[in-house]
Amino acid sequence: MKKWSLAIVIMLAFTLLVGCGQNKYAAQAINEDVDVCEVCNMQVKDDAFATQIVTKDGKSLKFDDLGCMNTWKQENGTDNIGMDYVRDYNDKEWVEFSKATYVYDASIRTPMAYGIVSFKDKSAAEAFVKEQGVGQVLSANELANHTWQQSQDMMHHDHGEAHGHDQSRSDEHTDDHSVGHGQEHSDSHDDSSHP
């Protein structure tokens, strides 16, 4: 009887190992109609800034900015994370958080002004820095020591856009690799300066 029990245990363990080979924590598609960030409650756009955690029980948690996902991890821990994902800045493909390469600069425009974009390979991240003339290339491990501060200038600027001051430009930064240089002057008006 013990031999059968041992055989069953070994078979179950093998089945579990084979099952782990398949990605049961696969990233889910973004649905802009219903998906809101778990941290800031803003709409999660189907863009290069979207991030996602799939919990061990299969629940998908979506975030509009990598900084929001980091906040969730700080508040909830990582024990229940099956897999966490970011998107490649260039083609929006889902990439495992630990395998991606990141670029940070305070002037890089992201939805919640954390200034971090992600890439599936380091050479693409380095090319982005070279093209923009700003940015620090970081690995997932190096992000653990990152300060995760929001750019207050960027937050103020985006807050104004959200209230209709310049709504036509609010999506522009996601398409043109803009890092925000030169836009502050044209958007520097605020309601208090008008009599």
Short mmCIF file of N, CA, C and O in Angstrom, two decimals, residues 38-142:
data_model
loop_
_atom_site.label_atom_id
_atom_site.label_comp_id
_atom_site.label_asym_id
_atom_site.label_seq_id
_atom_site.Cartn_x
_atom_site.Cartn_y
_atom_site.Cartn_z
N GLU A 38 -5.46 49.68 -9.94
CA GLU A 38 -5.73 49.20 -8.59
C GLU A 38 -5.32 50.22 -7.53
O GLU A 38 -5.81 50.17 -6.42
N VAL A 39 -4.41 51.13 -7.87
CA VAL A 39 -3.89 52.08 -6.88
C VAL A 39 -4.53 53.45 -7.02
O VAL A 39 -5.05 54.00 -6.06
N CYS A 40 -4.51 54.02 -8.22
CA CYS A 40 -4.97 55.41 -8.37
C CYS A 40 -6.37 55.53 -8.96
O CYS A 40 -6.90 56.62 -9.08
N ASN A 41 -6.95 54.40 -9.37
CA ASN A 41 -8.30 54.36 -9.94
C ASN A 41 -8.47 55.10 -11.26
O ASN A 41 -9.59 55.37 -11.69
N MET A 42 -7.37 55.44 -11.91
CA MET A 42 -7.44 56.05 -13.24
C MET A 42 -7.64 54.94 -14.28
O MET A 42 -7.31 53.78 -14.05
N GLN A 43 -8.17 55.31 -15.44
CA GLN A 43 -8.35 54.35 -16.52
C GLN A 43 -6.99 53.77 -16.93
O GLN A 43 -6.01 54.49 -17.03
N VAL A 44 -6.96 52.45 -17.14
CA VAL A 44 -5.75 51.82 -17.66
C VAL A 44 -5.85 51.80 -19.18
O VAL A 44 -6.75 51.18 -19.75
N LYS A 45 -4.96 52.53 -19.81
CA LYS A 45 -4.97 52.60 -21.27
C LYS A 45 -4.23 51.40 -21.84
O LYS A 45 -3.31 50.87 -21.23
N ASP A 46 -4.64 51.00 -23.03
CA ASP A 46 -3.99 49.89 -23.71
C ASP A 46 -2.75 50.42 -24.42
O ASP A 46 -2.70 50.55 -25.63
N ASP A 47 -1.76 50.81 -23.60
CA ASP A 47 -0.57 51.45 -24.14
C ASP A 47 0.70 50.88 -23.51
O ASP A 47 0.65 49.91 -22.75
N ALA A 48 1.82 51.49 -23.83
CA ALA A 48 3.11 50.99 -23.38
C ALA A 48 3.34 51.15 -21.89
O ALA A 48 4.28 50.58 -21.34
N PHE A 49 2.50 51.92 -21.20
CA PHE A 49 2.70 52.18 -19.77
C PHE A 49 1.93 51.20 -18.88
O PHE A 49 2.15 51.16 -17.67
N ALA A 50 1.00 50.45 -19.44
CA ALA A 50 0.19 49.52 -18.65
C ALA A 50 1.07 48.43 -18.05
O ALA A 50 2.01 47.96 -18.68
N THR A 51 0.78 48.07 -16.80
CA THR A 51 1.47 46.98 -16.14
C THR A 51 0.41 46.07 -15.51
O THR A 51 -0.76 46.44 -15.42
N GLN A 52 0.84 44.90 -15.04
CA GLN A 52 -0.14 43.93 -14.58
C GLN A 52 0.49 42.94 -13.62
O GLN A 52 1.63 42.50 -13.82
N ILE A 53 -0.27 42.59 -12.60
CA ILE A 53 0.09 41.50 -11.70
C ILE A 53 -0.97 40.43 -11.83
O ILE A 53 -2.17 40.74 -11.81
N VAL A 54 -0.57 39.18 -11.99
CA VAL A 54 -1.50 38.06 -11.94
C VAL A 54 -1.21 37.33 -10.63
O VAL A 54 -0.09 36.88 -10.40
N THR A 55 -2.20 37.28 -9.76
CA THR A 55 -2.01 36.67 -8.45
C THR A 55 -2.00 35.14 -8.56
O THR A 55 -2.42 34.58 -9.58
N LYS A 56 -1.56 34.50 -7.52
CA LYS A 56 -1.48 33.04 -7.52
C LYS A 56 -2.85 32.38 -7.66
O LYS A 56 -2.95 31.24 -8.10
N ASP A 57 -3.91 33.11 -7.30
CA ASP A 57 -5.26 32.56 -7.50
C ASP A 57 -5.85 32.99 -8.84
O ASP A 57 -7.04 32.81 -9.11
N GLY A 58 -5.02 33.57 -9.72
CA GLY A 58 -5.44 33.85 -11.09
C GLY A 58 -6.09 35.20 -11.32
O GLY A 58 -6.53 35.49 -12.43
N LYS A 59 -6.15 36.05 -10.30
CA LYS A 59 -6.77 37.36 -10.47
C LYS A 59 -5.78 38.31 -11.14
O LYS A 59 -4.61 38.37 -10.81
N SER A 60 -6.29 39.09 -12.11
CA SER A 60 -5.45 40.06 -12.82
C SER A 60 -5.65 41.44 -12.22
O SER A 60 -6.76 41.95 -12.15
N LEU A 61 -4.55 42.05 -11.77
CA LEU A 61 -4.57 43.41 -11.23
C LEU A 61 -3.84 44.30 -12.23
O LEU A 61 -2.69 44.03 -12.58
N LYS A 62 -4.51 45.34 -12.68
CA LYS A 62 -3.92 46.18 -13.72
C LYS A 62 -3.61 47.58 -13.19
O LYS A 62 -4.29 48.08 -12.31
N PHE A 63 -2.57 48.17 -13.77
CA PHE A 63 -2.05 49.47 -13.31
C PHE A 63 -1.75 50.34 -14.52
O PHE A 63 -1.31 49.85 -15.54
N ASP A 64 -1.97 51.65 -14.37
CA ASP A 64 -1.73 52.57 -15.49
C ASP A 64 -0.28 53.03 -15.56
O ASP A 64 0.12 53.63 -16.55
N ASP A 65 0.53 52.74 -14.54
CA ASP A 65 1.91 53.21 -14.49
C ASP A 65 2.70 52.23 -13.63
O ASP A 65 2.18 51.70 -12.64
N LEU A 66 3.94 51.99 -14.00
CA LEU A 66 4.80 51.09 -13.23
C LEU A 66 4.91 51.52 -11.78
O LEU A 66 4.97 50.70 -10.86
N GLY A 67 4.90 52.83 -11.54
CA GLY A 67 4.98 53.33 -10.17
C GLY A 67 3.80 52.89 -9.33
O GLY A 67 3.94 52.62 -8.13
N CYS A 68 2.62 52.82 -9.93
CA CYS A 68 1.44 52.35 -9.20
C CYS A 68 1.58 50.87 -8.84
O CYS A 68 1.20 50.46 -7.75
N MET A 69 2.12 50.08 -9.77
CA MET A 69 2.33 48.66 -9.47
C MET A 69 3.33 48.53 -8.31
O MET A 69 3.15 47.70 -7.41
N ASN A 70 4.37 49.35 -8.31
CA ASN A 70 5.33 49.32 -7.22
C ASN A 70 4.67 49.68 -5.89
O ASN A 70 4.92 49.04 -4.87
N THR A 71 3.80 50.68 -5.91
CA THR A 71 3.07 51.06 -4.69
C THR A 71 2.24 49.89 -4.17
O THR A 71 2.23 49.60 -2.97
N TRP A 72 1.55 49.19 -5.08
CA TRP A 72 0.74 48.03 -4.67
C TRP A 72 1.62 46.97 -4.01
O TRP A 72 1.25 46.40 -2.98
N LYS A 73 2.78 46.71 -4.60
CA LYS A 73 3.70 45.70 -4.02
C LYS A 73 4.16 46.13 -2.64
O LYS A 73 4.26 45.30 -1.73
N GLN A 74 4.47 47.42 -2.47
CA GLN A 74 4.91 47.91 -1.16
C GLN A 74 3.81 47.74 -0.11
O GLN A 74 4.09 47.42 1.04
N GLU A 75 2.57 47.96 -0.52
CA GLU A 75 1.45 47.90 0.42
C GLU A 75 0.96 46.48 0.68
O GLU A 75 0.45 46.18 1.76
N ASN A 76 1.10 45.59 -0.31
CA ASN A 76 0.51 44.25 -0.21
C ASN A 76 1.52 43.11 -0.16
O ASN A 76 1.14 41.97 0.07
N GLY A 77 2.79 43.41 -0.40
CA GLY A 77 3.80 42.35 -0.43
C GLY A 77 3.76 41.60 -1.76
O GLY A 77 2.91 41.85 -2.61
N THR A 78 4.68 40.67 -1.91
CA THR A 78 4.81 39.95 -3.18
C THR A 78 4.52 38.46 -3.06
O THR A 78 4.62 37.74 -4.05
N ASP A 79 4.16 37.98 -1.87
CA ASP A 79 3.95 36.55 -1.67
C ASP A 79 2.86 35.96 -2.54
O ASP A 79 2.93 34.80 -2.93
N ASN A 80 1.83 36.73 -2.85
CA ASN A 80 0.70 36.20 -3.61
C ASN A 80 0.80 36.50 -5.11
O ASN A 80 -0.14 36.28 -5.86
N ILE A 81 1.95 36.99 -5.56
CA ILE A 81 2.12 37.29 -6.99
C ILE A 81 2.54 36.03 -7.74
O ILE A 81 3.56 35.42 -7.43
N GLY A 82 1.72 35.66 -8.73
CA GLY A 82 2.10 34.55 -9.60
C GLY A 82 3.10 35.03 -10.64
O GLY A 82 4.11 34.39 -10.90
N MET A 83 2.80 36.18 -11.23
CA MET A 83 3.69 36.79 -12.21
C MET A 83 3.34 38.27 -12.31
O MET A 83 2.19 38.66 -12.16
N ASP A 84 4.36 39.08 -12.57
CA ASP A 84 4.12 40.50 -12.80
C ASP A 84 4.70 40.89 -14.15
O ASP A 84 5.74 40.38 -14.56
N TYR A 85 3.98 41.77 -14.83
CA TYR A 85 4.30 42.12 -16.20
C TYR A 85 4.39 43.62 -16.41
O TYR A 85 3.67 44.40 -15.78
N VAL A 86 5.26 43.98 -17.34
CA VAL A 86 5.32 45.34 -17.87
C VAL A 86 5.18 45.20 -19.38
O VAL A 86 5.13 44.09 -19.91
N ARG A 87 5.13 46.33 -20.06
CA ARG A 87 5.03 46.27 -21.52
C ARG A 87 6.26 46.88 -22.17
O ARG A 87 6.82 47.85 -21.67
N ASP A 88 6.63 46.29 -23.30
CA ASP A 88 7.72 46.86 -24.08
C ASP A 88 7.27 48.20 -24.64
O ASP A 88 6.19 48.30 -25.23
N TYR A 89 8.07 49.23 -24.45
CA TYR A 89 7.72 50.59 -24.86
C TYR A 89 7.48 50.68 -26.37
O TYR A 89 6.64 51.46 -26.82
N ASN A 90 8.20 49.88 -27.14
CA ASN A 90 8.12 49.99 -28.59
C ASN A 90 6.95 49.22 -29.21
O ASN A 90 6.26 49.74 -30.08
N ASP A 91 6.69 47.99 -28.77
CA ASP A 91 5.64 47.20 -29.43
C ASP A 91 4.50 46.77 -28.51
O ASP A 91 3.60 46.04 -28.93
N LYS A 92 4.52 47.23 -27.24
CA LYS A 92 3.46 46.94 -26.27
C LYS A 92 3.32 45.46 -25.92
O LYS A 92 2.32 45.04 -25.36
N GLU A 93 4.32 44.66 -26.22
CA GLU A 93 4.28 43.24 -25.88
C GLU A 93 4.48 43.09 -24.37
O GLU A 93 5.27 43.82 -23.76
N TRP A 94 3.75 42.15 -23.75
CA TRP A 94 3.93 41.90 -22.32
C TRP A 94 5.29 41.26 -22.08
O TRP A 94 5.70 40.36 -22.81
N VAL A 95 5.99 41.73 -21.05
CA VAL A 95 7.30 41.22 -20.68
C VAL A 95 7.29 40.98 -19.17
O VAL A 95 6.75 41.79 -18.42
N GLU A 96 7.86 39.86 -18.75
CA GLU A 96 7.95 39.60 -17.31
C GLU A 96 8.77 40.71 -16.65
O GLU A 96 9.83 41.09 -17.15
N PHE A 97 8.28 41.22 -15.55
CA PHE A 97 8.91 42.33 -14.84
C PHE A 97 10.41 42.09 -14.63
O PHE A 97 11.23 42.96 -14.88
N SER A 98 10.76 40.88 -14.17
CA SER A 98 12.15 40.59 -13.82
C SER A 98 13.06 40.51 -15.05
O SER A 98 14.28 40.64 -14.93
N LYS A 99 12.48 40.29 -16.23
CA LYS A 99 13.29 40.13 -17.44
C LYS A 99 13.41 41.41 -18.26
O LYS A 99 14.18 41.48 -19.21
N ALA A 100 12.65 42.43 -17.91
CA ALA A 100 12.65 43.68 -18.67
C ALA A 100 13.82 44.58 -18.26
O ALA A 100 14.43 44.39 -17.20
N THR A 101 14.13 45.54 -19.11
CA THR A 101 15.11 46.59 -18.82
C THR A 101 14.35 47.91 -18.79
O THR A 101 13.42 48.12 -19.56
N TYR A 102 14.76 48.81 -17.91
CA TYR A 102 14.00 50.03 -17.66
C TYR A 102 14.85 51.27 -17.93
O TYR A 102 16.08 51.22 -17.81
N VAL A 103 14.16 52.35 -18.26
CA VAL A 103 14.82 53.65 -18.40
C VAL A 103 14.08 54.62 -17.51
O VAL A 103 12.85 54.71 -17.56
N TYR A 104 14.84 55.35 -16.69
CA TYR A 104 14.25 56.38 -15.82
C TYR A 104 14.84 57.75 -16.12
O TYR A 104 16.05 57.91 -16.26
N ASP A 105 13.98 58.73 -16.19
CA ASP A 105 14.36 60.13 -16.13
C ASP A 105 13.11 60.91 -15.72
O ASP A 105 12.01 60.60 -16.16
N ALA A 106 13.28 61.90 -14.86
CA ALA A 106 12.13 62.66 -14.36
C ALA A 106 11.36 63.33 -15.48
O ALA A 106 10.16 63.61 -15.34
N SER A 107 12.01 63.59 -16.63
CA SER A 107 11.34 64.28 -17.73
C SER A 107 10.55 63.34 -18.65
O SER A 107 9.82 63.80 -19.52
N ILE A 108 10.70 62.03 -18.46
CA ILE A 108 9.94 61.08 -19.29
C ILE A 108 8.49 61.09 -18.83
O ILE A 108 8.20 60.89 -17.65
N ARG A 109 7.59 61.30 -19.77
CA ARG A 109 6.18 61.42 -19.41
C ARG A 109 5.53 60.04 -19.31
O ARG A 109 5.51 59.29 -20.28
N THR A 110 5.01 59.74 -18.15
CA THR A 110 4.23 58.52 -17.93
C THR A 110 2.93 58.92 -17.24
O THR A 110 2.84 60.03 -16.69
N PRO A 111 1.91 58.07 -17.25
CA PRO A 111 0.59 58.48 -16.75
C PRO A 111 0.58 59.08 -15.35
O PRO A 111 -0.14 60.05 -15.08
N MET A 112 1.37 58.53 -14.43
CA MET A 112 1.38 59.06 -13.07
C MET A 112 2.71 59.71 -12.71
O MET A 112 3.07 59.86 -11.55
N ALA A 113 3.48 60.09 -13.75
CA ALA A 113 4.69 60.90 -13.61
C ALA A 113 5.82 60.24 -12.83
O ALA A 113 6.62 60.92 -12.20
N TYR A 114 5.91 58.91 -12.89
CA TYR A 114 7.05 58.23 -12.26
C TYR A 114 8.27 58.20 -13.18
O TYR A 114 9.37 57.91 -12.73
N GLY A 115 8.08 58.48 -14.47
CA GLY A 115 9.21 58.64 -15.38
C GLY A 115 9.98 57.39 -15.73
O GLY A 115 11.16 57.47 -16.05
N ILE A 116 9.31 56.22 -15.67
CA ILE A 116 10.00 54.96 -15.99
C ILE A 116 9.28 54.27 -17.14
O ILE A 116 8.05 54.12 -17.11
N VAL A 117 10.04 53.88 -18.14
CA VAL A 117 9.51 53.09 -19.25
C VAL A 117 10.27 51.77 -19.32
O VAL A 117 11.40 51.67 -18.83
N SER A 118 9.64 50.76 -19.92
CA SER A 118 10.21 49.40 -19.92
C SER A 118 10.43 48.89 -21.34
O SER A 118 9.71 49.26 -22.26
N PHE A 119 11.44 48.03 -21.44
CA PHE A 119 11.82 47.45 -22.73
C PHE A 119 12.11 45.97 -22.55
O PHE A 119 12.60 45.55 -21.51
N LYS A 120 11.84 45.19 -23.62
CA LYS A 120 12.10 43.75 -23.49
C LYS A 120 13.58 43.41 -23.60
O LYS A 120 13.99 42.35 -23.17
N ASP A 121 14.37 44.31 -24.16
CA ASP A 121 15.81 44.04 -24.18
C ASP A 121 16.61 45.31 -23.91
O ASP A 121 16.14 46.43 -24.16
N LYS A 122 17.80 45.10 -23.41
CA LYS A 122 18.65 46.21 -22.97
C LYS A 122 19.06 47.10 -24.13
O LYS A 122 19.15 48.32 -23.99
N SER A 123 19.29 46.51 -25.30
CA SER A 123 19.74 47.32 -26.44
C SER A 123 18.67 48.34 -26.85
O SER A 123 18.99 49.47 -27.23
N ALA A 124 17.39 47.97 -26.75
CA ALA A 124 16.30 48.91 -27.06
C ALA A 124 16.26 50.04 -26.04
O ALA A 124 16.02 51.20 -26.38
N ALA A 125 16.51 49.70 -24.77
CA ALA A 125 16.54 50.72 -23.72
C ALA A 125 17.69 51.69 -23.96
O ALA A 125 17.52 52.92 -23.85
N GLU A 126 18.84 51.17 -24.33
CA GLU A 126 20.00 52.02 -24.59
C GLU A 126 19.77 52.90 -25.82
O GLU A 126 20.17 54.07 -25.85
N ALA A 127 19.09 52.35 -26.83
CA ALA A 127 18.77 53.13 -28.03
C ALA A 127 17.82 54.28 -27.69
O ALA A 127 17.95 55.39 -28.21
N PHE A 128 16.87 54.02 -26.80
CA PHE A 128 15.92 55.06 -26.37
C PHE A 128 16.68 56.20 -25.68
O PHE A 128 16.44 57.37 -25.95
N VAL A 129 17.61 55.85 -24.79
CA VAL A 129 18.39 56.87 -24.07
C VAL A 129 19.21 57.69 -25.07
O VAL A 129 19.27 58.92 -24.98
N LYS A 130 19.81 57.01 -26.03
CA LYS A 130 20.63 57.71 -27.03
C LYS A 130 19.75 58.65 -27.86
O LYS A 130 20.12 59.80 -28.12
N GLU A 131 18.57 58.17 -28.25
CA GLU A 131 17.65 58.98 -29.07
C GLU A 131 17.14 60.20 -28.31
O GLU A 131 17.07 61.30 -28.84
N GLN A 132 16.79 60.01 -27.04
CA GLN A 132 16.22 61.09 -26.24
C GLN A 132 17.27 62.02 -25.64
O GLN A 132 16.97 63.17 -25.30
N GLY A 133 18.47 61.50 -25.46
CA GLY A 133 19.53 62.30 -24.84
C GLY A 133 19.42 62.38 -23.33
O GLY A 133 20.15 63.14 -22.69
N VAL A 134 18.50 61.63 -22.74
CA VAL A 134 18.34 61.57 -21.29
C VAL A 134 17.97 60.15 -20.89
O VAL A 134 17.51 59.36 -21.71
N GLY A 135 18.16 59.85 -19.61
CA GLY A 135 17.69 58.57 -19.09
C GLY A 135 18.81 57.73 -18.51
O GLY A 135 19.96 57.81 -18.94
N GLN A 136 18.42 56.96 -17.53
CA GLN A 136 19.33 56.02 -16.88
C GLN A 136 18.78 54.62 -17.08
O GLN A 136 17.60 54.36 -16.81
N VAL A 137 19.59 53.71 -17.61
CA VAL A 137 19.17 52.33 -17.85
C VAL A 137 19.28 51.54 -16.55
O VAL A 137 20.31 51.59 -15.87
N LEU A 138 18.19 50.85 -16.20
CA LEU A 138 18.14 50.09 -14.94
C LEU A 138 17.61 48.68 -15.19
O LEU A 138 16.73 48.48 -16.03
N SER A 139 18.11 47.73 -14.41
CA SER A 139 17.55 46.38 -14.43
C SER A 139 16.41 46.31 -13.41
O SER A 139 16.23 47.23 -12.60
N ALA A 140 15.67 45.22 -13.42
CA ALA A 140 14.59 45.04 -12.44
C ALA A 140 15.17 45.06 -11.02
O ALA A 140 14.58 45.64 -10.11
N ASN A 141 16.34 44.44 -10.83
CA ASN A 141 16.97 44.43 -9.51
C ASN A 141 17.36 45.83 -9.06
O ASN A 141 17.21 46.19 -7.89
N GLU A 142 17.84 46.64 -10.00
CA GLU A 142 18.24 48.01 -9.65
C GLU A 142 17.04 48.88 -9.30
O GLU A 142 17.16 49.82 -8.52
#
